[in-house]
Short mmCIF file of C-alpha atoms in Angstrom, two decimals:
data_model
loop_
_atom_site.label_atom_id
_atom_site.label_comp_id
_atom_site.label_asym_id
_atom_site.label_seq_id
_atom_site.Cartn_x
_atom_site.Cartn_y
_atom_site.Cartn_z
CA LEU A 1 0.02 -0.06 0.03
CA MET A 2 2.77 2.48 0.81
CA SER A 3 4.71 1.98 -2.46
CA GLY A 4 1.79 1.13 -4.75
CA VAL A 5 -0.71 3.44 -3.52
CA MET A 6 0.24 6.22 -1.05
CA ILE A 7 3.37 7.62 -2.76
CA LYS A 8 1.06 8.11 -5.83
CA LEU A 9 -1.01 10.59 -3.93
CA GLY A 10 1.49 13.29 -4.42
CA VAL A 11 1.08 12.60 -8.07
CA TYR A 12 -2.48 12.85 -7.82
CA GLY A 13 -2.44 16.05 -5.89
CA LEU A 14 -0.02 17.70 -8.16
CA LEU A 15 -2.26 16.88 -11.12
CA ARG A 16 -5.44 18.15 -9.38
CA ILE A 17 -3.83 21.36 -8.32
CA GLY A 18 -1.74 22.12 -11.42
CA LEU A 19 -4.23 21.25 -13.99
CA ASP A 20 -7.84 21.66 -12.45
CA LEU A 21 -7.10 24.63 -10.10
CA LEU A 22 -4.17 26.59 -11.65
CA GLY A 23 -4.80 25.58 -15.35
CA GLY A 24 -1.23 24.71 -16.09
CA GLY A 25 1.35 27.43 -15.74
CA PRO A 26 4.47 28.69 -17.15
CA PRO A 27 6.96 26.41 -18.92
CA TRP A 28 9.45 26.69 -16.19
CA TRP A 29 7.15 24.83 -13.65
CA GLY A 30 7.73 21.78 -15.90
CA ALA A 31 11.37 22.25 -16.04
CA VAL A 32 11.50 22.30 -12.26
CA LEU A 33 9.60 19.06 -12.06
CA ILE A 34 11.89 17.36 -14.57
CA GLY A 35 14.99 18.61 -12.68
CA LEU A 36 13.60 17.20 -9.41
CA GLY A 37 12.37 13.98 -10.95
CA ALA A 38 15.80 13.45 -12.65
CA LEU A 39 17.53 13.99 -9.30
CA SER A 40 15.06 11.66 -7.56
CA ALA A 41 15.46 9.01 -10.16
CA VAL A 42 19.48 9.11 -10.30
CA VAL A 43 19.65 9.20 -6.42
CA GLY A 44 17.05 6.59 -5.83
CA VAL A 45 18.74 3.92 -8.00
CA LEU A 46 22.19 4.61 -6.89
CA TYR A 47 21.15 4.07 -3.27
CA ALA A 48 19.31 0.95 -4.17
CA LEU A 49 22.41 -0.62 -5.72
CA MET A 50 24.25 -0.29 -2.46
CA GLU A 51 21.62 -1.82 -0.19
CA ASN A 52 21.90 -5.19 1.30
CA ASP A 53 18.49 -5.14 2.82
CA LEU A 54 16.08 -6.42 0.38
CA LYS A 55 13.13 -4.20 1.36
CA ARG A 56 15.21 -1.20 1.65
CA LEU A 57 16.51 -1.94 -1.84
CA LEU A 58 12.94 -1.92 -3.04
CA ALA A 59 11.97 1.15 -1.08
CA TYR A 60 14.86 3.15 -2.85
CA SER A 61 13.68 1.73 -6.22
CA SER A 62 10.23 3.42 -5.37
CA VAL A 63 12.10 6.73 -5.06
CA GLU A 64 13.58 6.07 -8.61
CA ASN A 65 10.43 5.23 -10.21
CA ILE A 66 8.54 8.11 -8.70
CA GLY A 67 11.33 10.29 -10.03
CA LEU A 68 10.56 8.90 -13.66
CA VAL A 69 6.86 9.58 -13.08
CA PHE A 70 7.66 13.32 -12.22
CA ILE A 71 9.98 13.61 -15.32
CA GLY A 72 6.78 12.68 -17.36
CA LEU A 73 4.64 15.08 -15.46
CA GLY A 74 7.24 17.87 -15.84
CA ALA A 75 7.27 17.31 -19.45
CA GLY A 76 3.55 17.47 -19.53
CA PHE A 77 3.61 20.84 -17.87
CA LEU A 78 6.47 22.14 -19.87
CA PHE A 79 4.62 21.23 -23.21
CA LEU A 80 1.33 22.65 -21.84
CA GLY A 81 3.10 26.02 -21.14
CA LEU A 82 4.45 26.00 -24.54
CA ASP A 83 0.91 25.33 -26.04
CA ALA A 84 1.86 21.92 -27.34
CA THR A 85 -1.29 20.33 -25.87
CA ALA A 86 -1.21 17.01 -27.83
CA ALA A 87 2.36 16.44 -26.56
CA ALA A 88 1.51 17.39 -23.16
CA LEU A 89 -1.41 14.91 -23.16
CA VAL A 90 0.88 12.17 -24.27
CA ALA A 91 3.46 12.97 -21.43
CA PHE A 92 0.74 13.04 -18.76
CA ALA A 93 -0.80 9.80 -19.92
CA ALA A 94 2.83 7.97 -20.08
CA ALA A 95 3.39 9.24 -16.48
CA LEU A 96 0.29 7.91 -15.18
CA TYR A 97 0.76 4.62 -17.02
CA HIS A 98 4.11 4.17 -15.37
CA ALA A 99 2.54 4.96 -12.10
CA LEU A 100 -0.04 2.23 -12.61
CA ASN A 101 2.57 -0.09 -13.71
CA HIS A 102 4.82 0.60 -10.86
CA ALA A 103 1.91 -0.19 -8.36
CA ALA A 104 1.75 -3.56 -10.06
CA PHE A 105 5.32 -4.82 -10.28
CA LYS A 106 6.54 -3.00 -7.02
CA SER A 107 3.71 -4.61 -5.08
CA LEU A 108 4.69 -7.91 -6.50
CA LEU A 109 8.28 -7.44 -5.46
CA PHE A 110 7.35 -6.42 -1.96
CA LEU A 111 5.13 -9.38 -1.48
CA GLY A 112 8.07 -11.54 -2.88
CA ALA A 113 10.10 -9.86 -0.26
CA GLY A 114 7.64 -10.70 2.37
CA SER A 115 7.68 -14.32 1.47
CA VAL A 116 11.34 -14.41 1.71
CA LEU A 117 11.17 -12.88 5.10
CA HIS A 118 8.50 -15.24 6.13
CA ALA A 119 10.77 -18.23 5.14
CA THR A 120 14.08 -17.02 6.40
CA ARG A 121 13.40 -14.43 9.04
CA THR A 122 15.94 -12.11 7.45
CA ARG A 123 16.04 -9.38 4.79
CA ASP A 124 19.86 -9.25 4.57
CA MET A 125 20.87 -10.51 1.16
CA ASN A 126 24.35 -11.41 2.36
CA ARG A 127 22.78 -14.16 4.39
CA LEU A 128 20.40 -15.46 1.61
CA GLY A 129 21.03 -17.40 -1.58
CA GLY A 130 19.92 -20.59 -3.10
CA LEU A 131 16.36 -19.90 -2.17
CA ILE A 132 15.01 -20.95 -5.70
CA ARG A 133 15.14 -24.45 -4.40
CA GLY A 134 13.00 -24.08 -1.35
CA LEU A 135 10.71 -21.28 -2.77
CA PRO A 136 10.38 -22.08 -6.63
CA TRP A 137 6.99 -20.09 -6.95
CA THR A 138 8.16 -17.11 -4.89
CA ALA A 139 11.51 -16.96 -7.09
CA ALA A 140 9.43 -17.25 -10.31
CA PHE A 141 6.99 -14.39 -9.29
CA PHE A 142 9.95 -12.30 -8.02
CA LEU A 143 11.66 -12.75 -11.32
CA VAL A 144 8.62 -11.59 -13.29
CA GLY A 145 8.53 -8.39 -11.00
CA ALA A 146 12.24 -7.99 -11.61
CA LEU A 147 12.11 -8.24 -15.20
CA ALA A 148 9.21 -5.88 -15.30
CA ILE A 149 10.90 -3.13 -13.23
CA ALA A 150 14.06 -3.61 -15.18
CA GLY A 151 12.09 -2.56 -18.37
CA LEU A 152 12.58 -5.72 -20.18
CA PRO A 153 9.93 -6.67 -22.88
CA PRO A 154 7.21 -7.55 -23.17
CA LEU A 155 6.16 -6.70 -19.66
CA ASN A 156 4.56 -3.53 -18.44
CA GLY A 157 7.73 -1.64 -17.29
CA PHE A 158 9.18 -1.80 -20.89
CA VAL A 159 5.99 -0.33 -22.39
CA SER A 160 5.55 2.53 -19.96
CA GLU A 161 9.31 3.45 -20.08
CA TRP A 162 9.11 3.36 -23.97
CA LEU A 163 6.17 5.59 -23.65
CA LEU A 164 8.08 8.02 -21.42
CA PHE A 165 11.12 8.12 -23.72
CA GLN A 166 8.75 8.70 -26.67
CA SER A 167 6.91 11.49 -24.89
CA LEU A 168 10.19 13.41 -24.37
CA LEU A 169 11.58 13.25 -27.74
CA PRO A 170 9.18 16.09 -29.21
CA GLY A 171 10.88 18.55 -26.94
CA ILE A 172 14.34 17.91 -28.31
CA GLU A 173 13.18 19.62 -31.67
CA SER A 174 11.77 22.50 -29.84
CA ARG A 175 13.04 25.94 -30.62
CA ALA A 176 12.14 27.38 -27.23
CA PRO A 177 15.13 28.47 -25.23
CA MET A 178 16.62 25.76 -23.12
CA VAL A 179 13.97 23.14 -23.91
CA ALA A 180 15.97 20.94 -26.18
CA PRO A 181 19.01 20.65 -23.74
CA LEU A 182 16.63 19.92 -20.93
CA MET A 183 14.82 17.26 -22.81
CA THR A 184 18.12 15.67 -23.92
CA LEU A 185 19.22 15.59 -20.45
CA ALA A 186 15.98 14.00 -19.18
CA VAL A 187 16.24 11.25 -21.88
CA SER A 188 20.01 10.68 -20.83
CA VAL A 189 18.62 10.23 -17.13
CA LEU A 190 15.94 7.84 -18.36
CA ALA A 191 18.57 5.69 -20.05
CA LEU A 192 21.12 5.73 -17.18
CA THR A 193 18.38 4.72 -14.49
CA ALA A 194 17.14 1.99 -16.68
CA GLY A 195 20.67 0.41 -17.13
CA LEU A 196 21.34 0.92 -13.22
CA ALA A 197 17.95 -0.48 -12.36
CA ALA A 198 18.55 -3.74 -14.40
CA ALA A 199 21.97 -4.15 -12.60
CA GLY A 200 20.15 -3.54 -9.29
CA PHE A 201 17.49 -6.23 -9.90
CA VAL A 202 20.08 -8.74 -11.34
CA LYS A 203 21.61 -8.28 -7.87
CA ALA A 204 18.30 -8.67 -6.04
CA PHE A 205 17.23 -11.68 -7.80
CA GLY A 206 20.60 -13.38 -8.26
CA ILE A 207 22.03 -12.96 -4.74
CA THR A 208 18.68 -13.79 -3.03
CA PHE A 209 17.60 -16.73 -5.02
CA LEU A 210 20.69 -18.17 -6.86
CA ALA A 211 23.79 -20.01 -6.03
CA ILE A 212 24.51 -21.85 -2.47
CA PRO A 213 22.60 -20.77 0.59
CA ARG A 214 24.85 -18.47 2.79
CA SER A 215 23.04 -19.30 6.14
CA PRO A 216 21.20 -22.02 7.86
CA ALA A 217 17.81 -20.09 7.60
CA ALA A 218 18.32 -19.81 3.68
CA GLU A 219 19.16 -23.46 3.53
CA CYS A 220 16.11 -24.66 5.35
CA ALA A 221 13.81 -22.09 3.83
CA HIS A 222 10.23 -23.33 2.81
CA GLU A 223 7.68 -21.98 0.34
CA ALA A 224 5.07 -19.40 1.20
CA PRO A 225 1.47 -20.54 1.85
CA VAL A 226 -1.00 -20.73 -1.05
CA SER A 227 -2.76 -17.44 0.03
CA MET A 228 0.54 -15.61 -0.28
CA ARG A 229 1.36 -17.22 -3.67
CA VAL A 230 -2.21 -16.39 -5.11
CA GLY A 231 -1.49 -12.62 -4.36
CA MET A 232 1.84 -12.65 -5.97
CA GLY A 233 0.33 -14.73 -8.95
CA ILE A 234 -2.45 -12.15 -9.48
CA LEU A 235 0.24 -9.18 -9.64
CA ALA A 236 2.39 -11.16 -11.84
CA VAL A 237 -0.49 -11.53 -14.36
CA ALA A 238 -1.33 -7.95 -14.08
CA CYS A 239 2.35 -7.14 -15.11
CA ALA A 240 1.88 -9.07 -18.23
CA VAL A 241 -1.64 -7.85 -19.09
CA PHE A 242 -0.70 -4.17 -18.49
CA GLY A 243 2.15 -4.59 -20.87
CA LEU A 244 0.11 -6.31 -23.64
CA ALA A 245 -3.10 -4.27 -23.40
CA ALA A 246 -1.23 -0.86 -23.57
CA VAL A 247 -3.45 -0.05 -26.60
CA VAL A 248 -6.61 -0.18 -24.43
CA VAL A 249 -5.04 1.34 -21.14
CA MET A 250 -3.53 4.43 -22.66
CA PRO A 251 -6.60 5.83 -24.35
CA ALA A 252 -8.44 5.34 -21.02
CA LEU A 253 -5.66 7.48 -19.15
CA ALA A 254 -5.56 10.07 -21.64
CA ALA A 255 -9.51 10.37 -21.49
CA ALA A 256 -9.32 10.88 -17.85
CA LEU A 257 -7.10 13.93 -18.43
CA ALA A 258 -8.80 15.26 -21.67
CA GLY A 259 -10.26 18.71 -21.09
CA SER A 260 -8.19 19.63 -18.10
CA ALA A 261 -6.22 22.97 -18.63
CA ARG A 262 -6.51 23.17 -22.44
CA LEU A 263 -5.77 19.58 -23.00
CA PRO A 264 -7.51 18.22 -26.09
CA VAL A 265 -10.88 16.74 -25.55
CA PRO A 266 -10.93 14.39 -28.59
CA VAL A 267 -8.41 11.90 -27.26
CA PRO A 268 -5.81 11.07 -29.93
CA GLY A 269 -5.30 7.65 -31.04
CA PHE A 270 -2.65 5.67 -29.51
CA GLY A 271 -2.60 2.82 -32.32
CA SER A 272 -5.08 0.09 -33.45
CA GLY A 273 -5.09 -3.61 -33.17
CA VAL A 274 -2.00 -4.79 -31.48
CA SER A 275 0.18 -1.85 -32.24
CA LEU A 276 0.91 1.20 -29.85
CA SER A 277 1.99 4.30 -31.69
CA MET A 278 2.30 8.02 -30.87
CA PRO A 279 -0.41 10.36 -32.08
CA SER A 280 2.23 12.23 -34.20
CA GLY A 281 3.10 8.93 -36.06
CA PHE A 282 6.75 9.42 -34.74
CA ALA A 283 7.14 5.90 -33.40
CA ARG A 284 5.21 2.61 -33.45
CA MET A 285 5.59 -0.54 -31.37
CA SER A 286 3.61 -3.64 -30.69
CA PRO A 287 3.98 -5.35 -27.32
CA THR A 288 1.95 -8.40 -28.48
CA LEU A 289 4.15 -9.03 -31.47
CA VAL A 290 7.51 -8.28 -29.35
CA ALA A 291 6.11 -11.06 -26.91
CA LEU A 292 5.25 -13.53 -29.77
CA GLY A 293 8.78 -12.90 -31.15
CA LEU A 294 10.36 -13.76 -27.83
CA ILE A 295 8.28 -16.83 -27.51
CA LEU A 296 9.07 -17.95 -31.04
CA ILE A 297 12.87 -17.27 -30.46
CA THR A 298 12.88 -19.01 -27.21
CA GLY A 299 11.01 -21.93 -28.50
CA ALA A 300 13.30 -22.29 -31.49
CA ALA A 301 16.49 -22.32 -29.46
CA TRP A 302 14.99 -24.72 -27.15
CA LEU A 303 14.05 -27.15 -30.15
CA VAL A 304 17.53 -26.72 -31.61
CA VAL A 305 19.18 -27.65 -28.46
CA ARG A 306 16.96 -30.73 -28.04
CA LEU A 307 17.58 -31.86 -31.55
CA PHE A 308 21.37 -31.39 -31.73
CA ALA A 309 22.21 -31.98 -28.03
CA SER A 310 20.88 -35.62 -28.16
CA ARG A 311 23.79 -36.46 -30.66
CA TRP A 312 26.47 -36.02 -27.93
CA PRO A 313 26.49 -37.80 -24.54
CA VAL A 314 25.74 -35.74 -21.41
CA ARG A 315 28.71 -35.27 -19.09
CA VAL A 316 27.98 -34.22 -15.49
CA SER A 317 30.74 -32.86 -13.51
CA ALA A 318 31.36 -30.24 -10.55
CA THR A 319 31.47 -26.60 -11.38
CA TRP A 320 35.14 -25.40 -11.72
CA GLY A 321 36.09 -23.67 -8.48
CA CYS A 322 39.51 -22.15 -9.13
CA GLY A 323 41.21 -25.37 -8.20
CA ARG A 324 39.36 -25.87 -4.87
CA VAL A 325 37.83 -29.33 -4.41
CA VAL A 326 34.94 -28.25 -2.34
CA GLN A 327 32.57 -25.35 -3.06
CA THR A 328 31.50 -23.32 -0.07
CA PRO A 329 29.14 -20.45 0.23
CA ARG A 330 32.23 -18.08 1.14
CA MET A 331 33.37 -18.34 -2.47
CA GLU A 332 30.05 -16.76 -3.71
CA TYR A 333 29.47 -13.15 -4.70
CA THR A 334 27.59 -11.39 -1.73
CA SER A 335 25.25 -8.46 -2.13
CA THR A 336 28.23 -6.17 -1.09
CA ALA A 337 30.68 -7.64 -3.41
CA PHE A 338 28.23 -7.40 -6.32
CA ALA A 339 27.87 -3.62 -5.85
CA GLU A 340 31.63 -2.97 -5.20
CA PRO A 341 32.34 -1.93 -8.90
CA LEU A 342 29.50 0.48 -8.95
CA ARG A 343 30.60 1.88 -5.63
CA ARG A 344 34.03 2.59 -7.07
CA VAL A 345 32.59 4.11 -10.30
CA PHE A 346 30.54 6.48 -8.16
CA ALA A 347 32.91 7.00 -5.33
CA GLU A 348 32.46 10.71 -5.54
CA LEU A 349 28.87 10.41 -4.65
CA TYR A 350 29.05 7.54 -2.10
CA ARG A 351 32.27 8.66 -0.40
CA PRO A 352 32.79 5.33 1.17
CA THR A 353 34.58 4.82 4.37
CA GLN A 354 36.85 1.67 4.62
CA ASP A 355 38.15 0.06 7.81
CA LEU A 356 40.45 -3.18 7.43
CA SER A 357 41.55 -4.85 10.62
CA ILE A 358 43.94 -7.79 10.46
CA ASP A 359 44.77 -10.15 13.37
CA PHE A 360 48.04 -11.81 13.03
CA HIS A 361 49.37 -14.87 14.86
CA PRO A 362 51.38 -13.73 18.00
CA GLU A 363 54.50 -15.76 16.86
CA SER A 364 54.46 -14.82 13.12
CA ARG A 365 52.95 -12.12 11.08
CA TYR A 366 52.88 -14.49 8.10
CA PHE A 367 49.90 -16.34 9.66
CA VAL A 368 46.66 -14.37 9.73
CA GLN A 369 44.11 -15.28 12.33
CA SER A 370 41.22 -13.14 11.21
CA ILE A 371 40.54 -10.32 8.79
CA GLU A 372 37.74 -7.87 9.52
CA TYR A 373 36.62 -5.45 6.78
CA ARG A 374 33.99 -2.62 7.24
CA SER A 375 32.85 -0.26 4.63
CA GLU A 376 29.95 2.33 4.73
CA ILE A 377 28.74 4.92 2.42
CA VAL A 378 27.78 8.53 3.43
CA PRO A 379 24.14 9.23 3.33
CA TRP A 380 24.37 12.63 1.87
CA PHE A 381 20.60 13.48 1.44
CA GLU A 382 19.67 12.03 4.94
CA ARG A 383 22.55 13.87 6.72
CA TYR A 384 22.56 17.29 5.06
CA LEU A 385 18.95 17.66 3.83
CA TYR A 386 16.47 15.58 5.85
CA ALA A 387 18.09 15.51 9.05
CA PRO A 388 18.45 19.33 9.50
CA LEU A 389 14.85 19.64 8.10
CA VAL A 390 13.41 17.10 10.57
CA THR A 391 15.30 18.95 13.38
CA ARG A 392 13.85 22.41 12.51
CA VAL A 393 10.37 21.06 12.02
CA ARG A 394 10.64 19.34 15.51
CA ARG A 395 11.63 22.80 17.01
CA TRP A 396 8.92 24.61 15.38
CA SER A 397 6.44 21.94 16.52
CA ILE A 398 7.51 22.54 20.12
CA TRP A 399 6.96 26.30 19.83
CA VAL A 400 3.56 25.60 18.13
CA ARG A 401 2.43 23.20 20.77
CA ALA A 402 3.18 25.78 23.48
CA LEU A 403 0.31 27.97 21.81
CA GLN A 404 -2.17 25.09 22.37
CA SER A 405 -2.25 25.77 26.15
CA GLY A 406 -5.76 24.62 26.72
CA SER A 407 -6.55 28.01 28.33
CA ALA A 408 -9.75 29.63 27.06
CA HIS A 409 -8.35 32.95 27.98
CA ALA A 410 -5.24 32.35 25.57
CA TYR A 411 -7.68 31.44 22.82
CA LEU A 412 -9.77 34.51 23.30
CA THR A 413 -6.55 36.50 23.07
CA TYR A 414 -5.67 34.84 19.83
CA LEU A 415 -8.95 35.74 18.31
CA VAL A 416 -8.80 39.35 19.41
CA ILE A 417 -5.29 39.73 18.01
CA ALA A 418 -6.44 38.08 14.69
CA LEU A 419 -9.57 40.40 14.52
CA LEU A 420 -7.52 43.51 15.24
CA GLY A 421 -5.15 42.58 12.54
CA LEU A 422 -7.86 41.90 9.96
CA LEU A 423 -9.36 45.42 10.95
CA THR A 424 -6.10 47.10 10.48
CA LEU A 425 -5.66 45.46 7.17
CA LEU A 426 -9.08 46.94 6.07
CA ILE A 427 -8.20 50.32 7.23
CA VAL A 428 -4.92 50.41 5.41
CA ARG A 429 -6.34 48.89 2.30
CA PRO A 430 -9.97 49.97 2.18
CA GLY A 431 -10.48 49.03 -1.40
#
């Protein structure tokens, strides 16, 4: 409910106030929203990549996806301020479509994380692994959600991100000052976040469900009850349906916006049959044909392997382990190790702190008894933006609470002061 519904209330409120009450606005309103959305998307996905807690990773991913929604909303307000009403309607509808799709695949992923927590009593991905054996249904459903949020065809995340890309492209050809560079930057942010999101959910699925269990709890994990699997199954089907039925969903979303703040009332066509297209005819794509193509290619590859692999005998042997005879969980990639290359690439943002402690044998420094390594990243936004803001709000709250003393005399004094202030204002400005 938090990720799928409540964080969308800000989107709803922004549309209600911006379109219905204010009737749009100047183009710079949209530029501000695009900038804030781009910042939210990049910061959210970068922090998600560093997380070892499965649910915190999904929460940071919600920050990223709401940033993508706000990029679409910003493009809509920008186009509306430039009187490009058809392009504005497409951008608004694409943003709402991504919000709808995010409600489906992120809810699925959170239910999958809940199933993992139910089975293992931990959310630390460094202590998971190998859960696909004990939780095959949960692993399959989580994989569907991961593919959808990574923007892979033919699921709903791919379609809504494609629509967001296409809704931004008309702005690149705009002759208005600074619009083309801003839209180019927004497209670049979409591409960057899409790639980093794919890496993040390769980590989330691979480290959690594949390889060898890294703890007794993961080794003894059991599948979730049927009631939990049914909920995940419904959302997995929704991810597929929203991807394949985009031709039906997009006109409905556009119709909900049509007529507000100069948006065109005759809803433009978004394709016919199984093809989804931009009203301007700039681009066309068919999620259904993409899905059929993937099924045919996968089936053909499986058939070729079945036909030709039978000519050679199957040889079963242990996985090569760098010369070691026995494979242990200590040889696997952990969540921290998987993210280490990206931590180095974005070191200027993360500013990681490292602490290495080595305990040697008392009689010889050539024999190491233990090695302890600690690394943390600096939470810039929490430390320098949110923490000071929360501190100030608490101080103001204490001051405001002092006004609510419970005394009727104090409340009457407030009313008299307010009345005198209003009378003074009327005397100064009689008109």
